[in-house]
Amino acid sequence: MLDKMADFPQSYPAFFVDEENTAKENNMVEQKHLSPVMILASIIFMNTFVPLSIDLYLPALPQMREYFQASEMLVNMTLIAFFLFFP
């Protein structure tokens, strides 16, 4: 495996990291602004928006259909798009 890794250019350091290479050799930059705990807290905080937005969005579907004068199928397509792009 290591002999195959030597064939790859140095522009792919994140895919092939072994114990011999350091972060500096791989052109990796250490995160300066957020600690690992804050990154995890940010991910958890962002994941709370999906269930909240679904709870707000679903009851509004009939009113959206009336307001935009769209078919029920078209309004339901917005829900499908939401699930595809904001999982």
CSV table of C-alpha atoms in Angstrom, one decimal:
chain,number,residue,atom,x,y,z
A,1,MET,CA,0.0,0.0,0.0
A,2,LEU,CA,2.8,2.4,0.9
A,3,ASP,CA,4.5,1.9,-2.5
A,4,LYS,CA,1.2,2.9,-4.3
A,5,MET,CA,1.0,6.0,-2.1
A,6,ALA,CA,4.3,7.2,-3.4
A,7,ASP,CA,2.8,7.4,-6.9
A,8,PHE,CA,0.3,10.0,-5.9
A,9,PRO,CA,1.3,13.7,-6.1
A,10,GLN,CA,1.7,15.7,-3.0
A,11,SER,CA,-1.6,17.6,-3.7
A,12,TYR,CA,-3.5,14.7,-2.1
A,13,PRO,CA,-2.1,14.7,1.5
A,14,ALA,CA,-5.4,14.4,3.3
A,15,PHE,CA,-6.3,11.0,1.8
A,16,PHE,CA,-3.0,9.3,2.6
A,17,VAL,CA,-1.6,10.1,6.0
A,18,ASP,CA,0.8,7.7,7.7
A,19,GLU,CA,2.6,8.0,11.0
A,20,GLU,CA,5.8,9.1,9.3
A,21,ASN,CA,4.4,12.3,7.9
A,22,THR,CA,3.7,15.3,10.0
A,23,ALA,CA,1.0,17.9,9.5
A,24,LYS,CA,3.6,20.4,8.2
A,25,GLU,CA,4.8,18.0,5.5
A,26,ASN,CA,1.2,17.4,4.4
A,27,ASN,CA,0.5,21.1,4.0
A,28,MET,CA,-2.2,20.7,6.7
A,29,VAL,CA,-3.1,23.8,8.7
A,30,GLU,CA,-4.1,23.5,12.4
A,31,GLN,CA,-7.5,25.0,13.3
A,32,LYS,CA,-6.9,28.3,15.1
A,33,HIS,CA,-10.4,29.6,15.8
A,34,LEU,CA,-12.3,26.7,17.2
A,35,SER,CA,-11.3,24.0,19.6
A,36,PRO,CA,-12.4,20.4,18.9
A,37,VAL,CA,-15.0,20.8,21.6
A,38,MET,CA,-16.4,23.9,20.0
A,39,ILE,CA,-16.5,22.3,16.5
A,40,LEU,CA,-18.5,19.4,18.0
A,41,ALA,CA,-20.8,21.8,19.8
A,42,SER,CA,-21.3,23.7,16.5
A,43,ILE,CA,-22.2,20.5,14.6
A,44,ILE,CA,-24.7,19.5,17.4
A,45,PHE,CA,-26.2,23.0,17.4
A,46,MET,CA,-26.6,23.0,13.6
A,47,ASN,CA,-28.3,19.5,13.7
A,48,THR,CA,-31.0,20.8,15.9
A,49,PHE,CA,-32.4,23.0,13.1
A,50,VAL,CA,-33.5,20.2,10.9
A,51,PRO,CA,-36.1,18.7,13.3
A,52,LEU,CA,-37.2,22.2,14.3
A,53,SER,CA,-37.7,23.3,10.7
A,54,ILE,CA,-39.6,20.2,9.8
A,55,ASP,CA,-42.0,20.8,12.7
A,56,LEU,CA,-42.6,24.4,11.5
A,57,TYR,CA,-42.8,23.5,7.8
A,58,LEU,CA,-45.2,20.6,7.8
A,59,PRO,CA,-48.2,22.4,9.4
A,60,ALA,CA,-47.7,25.3,6.9
A,61,LEU,CA,-48.1,23.1,3.8
A,62,PRO,CA,-51.9,23.6,3.3
A,63,GLN,CA,-51.5,27.4,3.8
A,64,MET,CA,-48.6,27.5,1.4
A,65,ARG,CA,-50.7,25.7,-1.2
A,66,GLU,CA,-53.5,28.2,-0.9
A,67,TYR,CA,-51.2,31.2,-0.8
A,68,PHE,CA,-49.1,30.3,-3.9
A,69,GLN,CA,-52.1,28.7,-5.7
A,70,ALA,CA,-50.1,25.6,-6.4
A,71,SER,CA,-51.0,22.0,-6.6
A,72,GLU,CA,-50.6,19.7,-3.7
A,73,MET,CA,-48.0,17.7,-5.5
A,74,LEU,CA,-45.9,20.8,-6.2
A,75,VAL,CA,-46.0,21.9,-2.6
A,76,ASN,CA,-45.0,18.4,-1.5
A,77,MET,CA,-42.0,18.6,-3.9
A,78,THR,CA,-40.6,21.4,-1.8
A,79,LEU,CA,-40.6,19.0,1.2
A,80,ILE,CA,-38.8,16.4,-0.9
A,81,ALA,CA,-36.2,19.0,-1.9
A,82,PHE,CA,-35.8,19.9,1.8
A,83,PHE,CA,-35.1,16.3,2.7
A,84,LEU,CA,-32.6,16.0,-0.2
A,85,PHE,CA,-30.6,19.1,0.5
A,86,PHE,CA,-30.9,19.5,4.3
A,87,PRO,CA,-30.5,16.0,5.8
